[in-house]
């Protein structure tokens, strides 16, 4: 019998558990750890609350979680309550599926002003992550600036633009829904340091901006390259750019019927945030493309900004003793292998890119590496205690482990508390989650 510990119960964690099950069959036991008492990581607290069809993939993870050889071990923080070294002593293989929970820092003057948030915090706030439930962003100003032109920027802009009715069927937490309903934001600027051909937004998600009840997307026609240049783009990006072209073609008469505007501002790099305690303006520098990179032209201008959300990517949390690639913001690894016995997968391996589905091949590939290391003898004989060893240590340290069965009770309580038409009302407080299991 081989024992695998997976740290993190998001998509990367559960696809890896599924791959272990399919590959090693009944010769493996897998424990999936999470520091929260609830599973599914980014599916629960990252994927937008109005994208329920994407969140549906958790049903697949549940099937894995309910099988005999996989176990959920919630409410245990590896690196704090238990070290990686201790875990490596208990399991044949430890796989870090810890994602990239920290914002890539917006390294400009004024970034510490009030009402400036990174996307991890802002998305965590509307998605009910316990760490960010108290964020309390001020939505009473007129203009929000969302920095970055990826799918996270799109999520944030869309959430800021939607009406209460448009959140029907979503699991946005009520504290955020109420704050958004009372919002006075009329203009949402999506700020990119490069041009329309360099956006990182996927077509389906970008297209959604064209169908909002109260908000209209705006692209200045002069910002778009000549149409014939689109032919050189890969098909997905070409489709996204065609959405930008259709936004540029929306007549003013149609725009006038909608009180909110989502303005795309290209070729402008953030230089400073300006304000007293709270942000009031953002200073940007016009850029030009040099070999595809944004280079400053020296010309600066300011945009009013009562709220700033920086959506410029994420970094993995370093863990003491595990080699870290500072520049890339993830664990140093060779195709998922950090060293025989210690692996990483998903965003912790490759950085914050790709869709939820990208984690599936990633999970299978890391299990293949573990298989190779077992076959070569690099992991030694099958003598590790696995679960039994962890349970003994957990009892000794009095860890309050939350099981999958406990999670199902928490889930039932969340479903019972749901607003009408919503799938659940998430607990945003760890103690409340723990109480619900009882
Ligand atoms: P992303 O796709 O890498 O986009 C990051 C954006 O930030 C880029 O436009 C980038 O511009 C910009 N940026 C980076 N550093 C900057 C700086 N210093 N100043 C100004 N702009 C800067 O990252 P993401 O939006 O965080 O998304 C992460 C991953 O999750 C992506 O793979 C995304 O597709 C995925 N995701 C998918 C969905 C979905 O499918 N529905 C939803 C959310 C996220 P440059 O290109 O110039 O560097």
Short mmCIF file of C-alpha atoms in Angstrom, two decimals, residues 38-435:
data_model
loop_
_atom_site.label_atom_id
_atom_site.label_comp_id
_atom_site.label_asym_id
_atom_site.label_seq_id
_atom_site.Cartn_x
_atom_site.Cartn_y
_atom_site.Cartn_z
CA UNK A 38 -14.66 23.19 3.62
CA UNK A 39 -13.34 21.68 0.39
CA UNK A 40 -12.90 22.76 -3.26
CA UNK A 41 -10.59 25.78 -2.95
CA UNK A 42 -10.90 28.01 -5.99
CA UNK A 43 -14.21 26.42 -7.02
CA UNK A 44 -15.76 27.76 -3.83
CA UNK A 45 -13.88 31.00 -3.32
CA UNK A 46 -12.37 31.92 -6.71
CA UNK A 47 -14.81 31.04 -9.50
CA UNK A 48 -17.34 33.86 -9.86
CA UNK A 49 -20.61 33.32 -7.96
CA UNK A 50 -22.65 33.96 -11.13
CA UNK A 51 -20.77 31.19 -12.97
CA UNK A 52 -22.55 28.27 -11.31
CA UNK A 53 -22.07 25.95 -14.28
CA UNK A 54 -18.29 26.07 -13.73
CA UNK A 55 -18.78 25.41 -10.00
CA UNK A 56 -20.76 22.26 -10.96
CA UNK A 57 -17.43 20.41 -11.42
CA UNK A 58 -17.35 19.98 -7.63
CA UNK A 59 -19.85 17.10 -8.10
CA UNK A 60 -17.08 15.24 -9.87
CA UNK A 61 -14.69 15.93 -6.98
CA UNK A 62 -17.33 14.76 -4.53
CA UNK A 63 -17.44 11.39 -6.27
CA UNK A 64 -13.70 11.08 -5.73
CA UNK A 65 -13.97 12.31 -2.14
CA UNK A 66 -16.62 9.74 -1.26
CA UNK A 67 -14.65 6.74 -2.45
CA UNK A 68 -13.01 4.34 0.01
CA UNK A 69 -9.40 5.20 -0.72
CA UNK A 70 -9.69 9.01 -0.64
CA UNK A 71 -10.28 11.01 2.53
CA UNK A 72 -10.83 14.76 3.17
CA UNK A 73 -8.88 16.15 6.11
CA UNK A 74 -10.18 19.68 6.67
CA UNK A 75 -9.28 22.38 9.17
CA UNK A 76 -5.63 21.34 9.27
CA UNK A 77 -2.98 23.85 8.30
CA UNK A 78 0.17 22.25 6.94
CA UNK A 79 3.19 24.38 7.71
CA UNK A 80 1.57 25.57 10.97
CA UNK A 81 0.02 22.61 12.79
CA UNK A 82 2.12 20.04 10.99
CA UNK A 83 5.32 20.50 9.03
CA UNK A 84 5.99 19.24 5.53
CA UNK A 85 8.85 17.16 6.97
CA UNK A 86 6.47 15.46 9.41
CA UNK A 87 4.06 14.76 6.61
CA UNK A 88 6.84 13.34 4.45
CA UNK A 89 7.68 10.99 7.28
CA UNK A 90 4.10 9.69 7.27
CA UNK A 91 3.30 9.47 3.55
CA UNK A 92 5.20 8.04 0.56
CA UNK A 93 4.42 11.15 -1.48
CA UNK A 94 3.33 14.67 -0.54
CA UNK A 95 1.76 16.75 -3.32
CA UNK A 96 1.43 20.52 -2.88
CA UNK A 97 -1.80 21.65 -4.54
CA UNK A 98 -1.91 24.91 -2.64
CA UNK A 99 -2.75 27.16 -5.60
CA UNK A 100 -1.65 30.79 -5.69
CA UNK A 101 -3.60 32.60 -2.99
CA UNK A 102 -1.59 35.86 -2.83
CA UNK A 103 -1.89 38.81 -5.16
CA UNK A 104 1.07 39.70 -7.29
CA UNK A 105 1.90 43.03 -5.66
CA UNK A 106 0.99 46.26 -7.42
CA UNK A 107 4.34 47.81 -6.84
CA UNK A 108 3.60 51.53 -7.28
CA UNK A 109 3.41 54.51 -4.90
CA UNK A 110 0.04 54.77 -3.16
CA UNK A 111 -0.73 51.05 -3.40
CA UNK A 112 -1.37 51.05 0.36
CA UNK A 113 -4.09 53.74 0.21
CA UNK A 114 -7.58 52.88 1.42
CA UNK A 115 -10.04 51.24 -0.98
CA UNK A 116 -7.24 49.67 -3.03
CA UNK A 117 -7.49 45.88 -3.11
CA UNK A 118 -5.87 42.96 -4.81
CA UNK A 119 -8.18 40.58 -6.62
CA UNK A 120 -7.54 37.75 -4.13
CA UNK A 121 -9.05 39.93 -1.40
CA UNK A 122 -11.84 41.45 -3.49
CA UNK A 123 -12.92 38.15 -5.09
CA UNK A 124 -12.59 36.49 -1.66
CA UNK A 125 -14.91 39.17 -0.24
CA UNK A 126 -17.80 38.58 -2.65
CA UNK A 127 -17.21 34.82 -2.61
CA UNK A 128 -17.27 34.52 1.20
CA UNK A 129 -13.65 33.51 1.89
CA UNK A 130 -13.31 33.73 5.71
CA UNK A 131 -10.05 35.64 5.36
CA UNK A 132 -11.70 38.47 3.40
CA UNK A 133 -15.30 38.55 4.61
CA UNK A 134 -14.59 41.74 6.59
CA UNK A 135 -13.00 43.62 3.68
CA UNK A 136 -15.87 46.11 3.48
CA UNK A 137 -14.92 47.95 0.26
CA UNK A 138 -16.44 51.41 -0.13
CA UNK A 139 -18.68 51.34 -3.21
CA UNK A 140 -20.10 54.82 -2.69
CA UNK A 141 -17.73 56.56 -5.13
CA UNK A 142 -18.45 57.03 -8.82
CA UNK A 143 -15.51 55.36 -10.57
CA UNK A 144 -13.88 51.98 -10.06
CA UNK A 145 -10.62 51.11 -11.80
CA UNK A 146 -9.90 47.44 -12.42
CA UNK A 147 -6.25 46.92 -13.35
CA UNK A 148 -5.40 44.10 -15.77
CA UNK A 149 -7.03 42.60 -18.83
CA UNK A 150 -7.43 38.95 -17.85
CA UNK A 151 -10.50 36.92 -16.89
CA UNK A 152 -10.23 37.95 -13.23
CA UNK A 153 -10.51 41.62 -14.24
CA UNK A 154 -13.60 40.66 -16.25
CA UNK A 155 -15.12 38.85 -13.27
CA UNK A 156 -14.56 41.86 -11.02
CA UNK A 157 -15.91 44.38 -13.56
CA UNK A 158 -18.99 42.24 -14.22
CA UNK A 159 -19.74 41.74 -10.53
CA UNK A 160 -19.44 45.51 -9.96
CA UNK A 161 -21.84 46.12 -12.85
CA UNK A 162 -24.60 43.61 -12.17
CA UNK A 163 -28.00 44.34 -10.69
CA UNK A 164 -29.46 42.38 -7.80
CA UNK A 165 -31.79 40.57 -10.23
CA UNK A 166 -28.79 39.49 -12.31
CA UNK A 167 -27.41 37.65 -9.27
CA UNK A 168 -30.46 35.38 -9.10
CA UNK A 169 -29.31 31.78 -8.93
CA UNK A 170 -25.78 32.78 -7.89
CA UNK A 171 -24.17 32.02 -4.54
CA UNK A 172 -22.78 35.51 -3.98
CA UNK A 173 -22.71 36.03 -0.22
CA UNK A 174 -25.43 38.31 1.11
CA UNK A 175 -23.03 40.87 2.66
CA UNK A 176 -21.57 41.49 -0.82
CA UNK A 177 -24.93 41.44 -2.58
CA UNK A 178 -26.29 44.10 -0.21
CA UNK A 179 -23.19 46.28 -0.61
CA UNK A 180 -23.33 45.95 -4.41
CA UNK A 181 -27.00 46.82 -4.47
CA UNK A 182 -26.26 50.03 -2.58
CA UNK A 183 -23.27 50.78 -4.84
CA UNK A 184 -23.08 54.18 -6.54
CA UNK A 185 -20.39 53.19 -9.01
CA UNK A 186 -21.31 54.39 -12.49
CA UNK A 187 -18.06 53.95 -14.36
CA UNK A 188 -15.87 50.87 -14.29
CA UNK A 189 -12.55 51.32 -16.07
CA UNK A 190 -10.71 48.19 -17.18
CA UNK A 191 -7.11 49.32 -17.49
CA UNK A 192 -4.59 47.51 -19.70
CA UNK A 193 -0.93 48.30 -20.19
CA UNK A 194 -1.03 46.75 -23.67
CA UNK A 195 -3.52 46.83 -26.55
CA UNK A 196 -6.67 45.02 -27.74
CA UNK A 197 -4.58 42.28 -29.42
CA UNK A 198 -2.82 41.50 -26.13
CA UNK A 199 -5.83 40.96 -23.87
CA UNK A 200 -5.93 37.74 -21.84
CA UNK A 201 -9.75 37.59 -21.76
CA UNK A 202 -11.51 34.54 -23.19
CA UNK A 203 -14.39 35.09 -25.65
CA UNK A 204 -17.30 33.64 -23.69
CA UNK A 205 -16.45 35.65 -20.57
CA UNK A 206 -15.79 38.87 -22.51
CA UNK A 207 -19.04 38.46 -24.48
CA UNK A 208 -21.03 38.48 -21.21
CA UNK A 209 -20.27 42.20 -20.82
CA UNK A 210 -22.45 42.85 -23.86
CA UNK A 211 -25.55 41.40 -22.18
CA UNK A 212 -25.69 43.28 -18.90
CA UNK A 213 -28.95 44.88 -17.81
CA UNK A 214 -27.66 48.21 -16.52
CA UNK A 215 -24.13 48.48 -17.91
CA UNK A 216 -22.76 48.98 -21.37
CA UNK A 217 -19.17 48.17 -22.44
CA UNK A 218 -17.30 50.91 -24.24
CA UNK A 219 -14.27 50.60 -26.50
CA UNK A 220 -13.01 53.65 -28.39
CA UNK A 221 -12.96 52.71 -32.11
CA UNK A 222 -9.64 54.54 -32.51
CA UNK A 223 -8.00 52.12 -30.04
CA UNK A 224 -8.65 49.11 -32.28
CA UNK A 225 -6.04 47.91 -34.79
CA UNK A 226 -7.00 47.67 -38.48
CA UNK A 227 -9.51 44.78 -38.86
CA UNK A 228 -7.29 42.86 -41.30
CA UNK A 229 -4.67 42.51 -38.55
CA UNK A 230 -7.05 40.24 -36.60
CA UNK A 231 -6.42 37.46 -39.15
CA UNK A 232 -3.01 36.83 -37.55
CA UNK A 233 -4.47 36.12 -34.11
CA UNK A 234 -5.12 32.64 -32.75
CA UNK A 235 -8.86 31.82 -33.04
CA UNK A 236 -9.82 32.36 -29.36
CA UNK A 237 -8.17 35.76 -29.18
CA UNK A 238 -9.63 36.70 -32.57
CA UNK A 239 -13.08 35.98 -31.18
CA UNK A 240 -12.38 38.06 -28.08
CA UNK A 241 -11.21 40.93 -30.26
CA UNK A 242 -14.41 40.62 -32.31
CA UNK A 243 -16.33 41.27 -29.07
CA UNK A 244 -14.26 44.42 -28.52
CA UNK A 245 -15.17 45.48 -32.07
CA UNK A 246 -18.85 44.92 -31.39
CA UNK A 247 -18.60 46.95 -28.16
CA UNK A 248 -16.96 49.78 -30.17
CA UNK A 249 -19.93 49.67 -32.56
CA UNK A 250 -22.64 50.09 -29.90
CA UNK A 251 -24.46 53.31 -30.82
CA UNK A 252 -24.62 56.10 -28.23
CA UNK A 253 -28.42 55.90 -28.28
CA UNK A 254 -28.26 52.30 -27.02
CA UNK A 255 -25.60 53.16 -24.45
CA UNK A 256 -27.66 56.03 -23.10
CA UNK A 257 -30.32 53.62 -21.82
CA UNK A 258 -27.86 52.08 -19.37
CA UNK A 259 -26.66 54.03 -16.34
CA UNK A 260 -23.31 52.26 -15.94
CA UNK A 261 -20.35 52.22 -18.33
CA UNK A 262 -17.53 49.71 -18.53
CA UNK A 263 -14.70 51.57 -20.27
CA UNK A 264 -11.75 49.73 -21.78
CA UNK A 265 -8.61 51.86 -21.48
CA UNK A 266 -5.65 50.38 -23.36
CA UNK A 267 -1.92 51.16 -23.60
CA UNK A 268 -1.82 52.73 -20.13
CA UNK A 269 0.40 51.48 -17.35
CA UNK A 270 -0.35 52.31 -13.69
CA UNK A 271 2.31 54.60 -12.20
CA UNK A 272 0.87 55.87 -8.91
CA UNK A 273 -2.28 55.94 -6.83
CA UNK A 274 -3.15 59.33 -5.47
CA UNK A 275 -5.30 60.32 -2.51
CA UNK A 276 -5.19 61.23 1.17
CA UNK A 277 -6.29 58.23 3.19
CA UNK A 278 -8.37 56.79 0.41
CA UNK A 279 -7.54 56.51 -3.25
CA UNK A 280 -8.93 59.30 -5.45
CA UNK A 281 -7.04 59.03 -8.72
CA UNK A 282 -4.70 56.77 -10.61
CA UNK A 283 -1.82 58.16 -12.59
CA UNK A 284 -1.00 56.17 -15.70
CA UNK A 285 1.70 56.40 -18.34
CA UNK A 286 0.84 55.91 -21.99
CA UNK A 287 2.74 52.97 -23.43
CA UNK A 288 3.88 51.70 -26.80
CA UNK A 289 4.54 48.11 -27.80
CA UNK A 290 8.17 47.19 -28.27
CA UNK A 291 8.62 43.53 -29.30
CA UNK A 292 5.22 42.87 -27.73
CA UNK A 293 6.14 44.47 -24.39
CA UNK A 294 4.63 47.64 -22.94
CA UNK A 295 7.19 50.44 -22.75
CA UNK A 296 6.44 53.83 -21.19
CA UNK A 297 6.35 56.88 -23.48
CA UNK A 298 6.85 59.38 -20.66
CA UNK A 299 3.38 60.86 -21.20
CA UNK A 300 1.21 60.57 -18.12
CA UNK A 301 -2.40 61.35 -17.30
CA UNK A 302 -4.85 60.72 -14.47
CA UNK A 303 -8.13 58.84 -14.17
CA UNK A 304 -10.51 59.38 -11.23
CA UNK A 305 -10.55 56.26 -9.05
CA UNK A 306 -12.70 55.85 -5.93
CA UNK A 307 -12.05 52.11 -5.81
CA UNK A 308 -9.11 50.22 -7.30
CA UNK A 309 -8.97 46.44 -7.74
CA UNK A 310 -5.70 45.13 -9.06
CA UNK A 311 -6.16 41.91 -11.07
CA UNK A 312 -2.61 41.35 -12.24
CA UNK A 313 -1.99 37.73 -11.24
CA UNK A 314 -1.17 35.66 -8.19
CA UNK A 315 1.65 34.03 -6.26
CA UNK A 316 1.92 30.77 -4.35
CA UNK A 317 2.62 30.85 -0.58
CA UNK A 318 6.17 29.70 0.09
CA UNK A 319 6.53 26.88 2.63
CA UNK A 320 9.65 26.75 4.84
CA UNK A 321 12.10 24.20 3.49
CA UNK A 322 10.48 23.89 0.05
CA UNK A 323 12.51 25.45 -2.81
CA UNK A 324 10.70 28.46 -4.25
CA UNK A 325 11.02 30.23 -7.60
CA UNK A 326 10.75 33.86 -6.46
CA UNK A 327 10.50 35.33 -9.93
CA UNK A 328 7.69 33.05 -11.07
CA UNK A 329 6.01 33.03 -7.63
CA UNK A 330 5.67 29.23 -7.45
CA UNK A 331 7.56 26.19 -6.16
CA UNK A 332 10.78 25.35 -8.01
CA UNK A 333 10.04 22.06 -9.74
CA UNK A 334 10.82 19.84 -12.68
CA UNK A 335 7.45 19.03 -14.32
CA UNK A 336 5.84 18.72 -10.91
CA UNK A 337 8.68 16.93 -9.11
CA UNK A 338 10.36 19.04 -6.43
CA UNK A 339 12.34 16.06 -5.18
CA UNK A 340 11.36 12.36 -5.04
CA UNK A 341 8.61 12.20 -2.42
CA UNK A 342 7.62 15.88 -2.75
CA UNK A 343 5.64 17.20 -5.73
CA UNK A 344 3.51 20.15 -6.76
CA UNK A 345 0.57 20.50 -9.10
CA UNK A 346 -1.77 23.14 -10.55
CA UNK A 347 -0.98 26.83 -9.95
CA UNK A 348 1.59 25.85 -7.28
CA UNK A 349 3.48 24.08 -10.09
CA UNK A 350 2.94 26.18 -13.19
CA UNK A 351 1.81 29.59 -11.89
CA UNK A 352 -1.64 31.17 -12.23
CA UNK A 353 -2.64 30.24 -15.76
CA UNK A 354 -5.16 28.07 -17.56
CA UNK A 355 -8.72 27.05 -16.80
CA UNK A 356 -10.07 24.66 -14.15
CA UNK A 357 -9.79 21.83 -16.71
CA UNK A 358 -6.05 22.46 -17.21
CA UNK A 359 -5.54 20.94 -13.77
CA UNK A 360 -6.78 17.54 -14.87
CA UNK A 361 -3.81 16.62 -17.11
CA UNK A 362 -1.59 18.28 -14.50
CA UNK A 363 -2.93 15.90 -11.83
CA UNK A 364 -2.43 12.85 -14.03
CA UNK A 365 1.08 13.96 -14.92
CA UNK A 366 2.18 14.34 -11.29
CA UNK A 367 0.78 10.89 -10.45
CA UNK A 368 2.79 9.52 -13.37
CA UNK A 369 5.92 11.05 -11.80
CA UNK A 370 5.06 9.40 -8.47
CA UNK A 371 4.60 6.09 -10.31
CA UNK A 372 8.05 6.51 -11.91
CA UNK A 373 9.63 7.25 -8.52
CA UNK A 374 8.00 4.17 -6.97
CA UNK A 375 9.19 2.00 -9.89
CA UNK A 376 12.77 3.34 -9.71
CA UNK A 377 12.94 2.70 -5.97
CA UNK A 378 13.41 6.43 -5.24
CA UNK A 379 10.55 6.37 -2.72
CA UNK A 380 11.89 3.29 -0.90
CA UNK A 381 9.81 0.33 0.25
CA UNK A 382 6.08 0.66 1.03
CA UNK A 383 6.40 1.05 4.79
CA UNK A 384 5.01 4.49 5.58
CA UNK A 385 2.15 4.57 8.10
CA UNK A 386 -0.05 6.99 6.09
CA UNK A 387 -3.49 7.72 7.58
CA UNK A 388 -2.94 5.72 10.75
CA UNK A 389 0.23 7.69 11.45
CA UNK A 390 -1.50 11.00 10.79
CA UNK A 391 -4.49 10.08 12.98
CA UNK A 392 -2.17 9.28 15.88
CA UNK A 393 -0.36 12.59 15.49
CA UNK A 394 -3.65 14.51 15.12
CA UNK A 395 -4.93 12.95 18.36
CA UNK A 396 -1.67 13.79 20.14
CA UNK A 397 -1.86 17.44 18.95
CA UNK A 398 -5.62 17.61 19.54
CA UNK A 399 -6.29 18.74 15.97
CA UNK A 400 -9.97 19.37 15.27
CA UNK A 401 -10.14 17.55 11.93
CA UNK A 402 -13.18 18.16 9.74
CA UNK A 403 -14.12 15.08 7.70
CA UNK A 404 -16.02 14.90 4.42
CA UNK A 405 -19.07 13.71 6.34
CA UNK A 406 -18.77 16.85 8.51
CA UNK A 407 -18.52 18.95 5.34
CA UNK A 408 -21.77 17.44 4.06
CA UNK A 409 -23.45 18.68 7.25
CA UNK A 410 -21.96 22.14 6.75
CA UNK A 411 -23.14 22.04 3.13
CA UNK A 412 -26.68 21.08 4.18
CA UNK A 413 -26.77 23.99 6.63
CA UNK A 414 -25.58 26.35 3.86
CA UNK A 415 -28.28 25.03 1.53
CA UNK A 416 -30.95 25.50 4.20
CA UNK A 417 -29.83 29.11 4.74
CA UNK A 418 -29.90 30.00 1.01
CA UNK A 419 -31.78 33.07 -0.26
CA UNK A 420 -34.71 32.15 -2.46
CA UNK A 421 -33.43 30.80 -5.77
CA UNK A 422 -29.79 30.64 -4.57
CA UNK A 423 -27.97 27.32 -4.19
CA UNK A 424 -26.45 28.16 -0.79
CA UNK A 425 -25.56 30.91 1.67
CA UNK A 426 -21.94 30.29 2.53
CA UNK A 427 -20.63 30.52 6.05
CA UNK A 428 -17.97 33.20 6.01
CA UNK A 429 -16.65 32.44 9.45
CA UNK A 430 -14.59 29.36 10.34
CA UNK A 431 -16.18 28.99 13.78
CA UNK A 432 -19.65 29.03 12.22
CA UNK A 433 -18.59 26.30 9.79
CA UNK A 434 -17.30 24.16 12.65
CA UNK A 435 -20.48 24.71 14.67
#
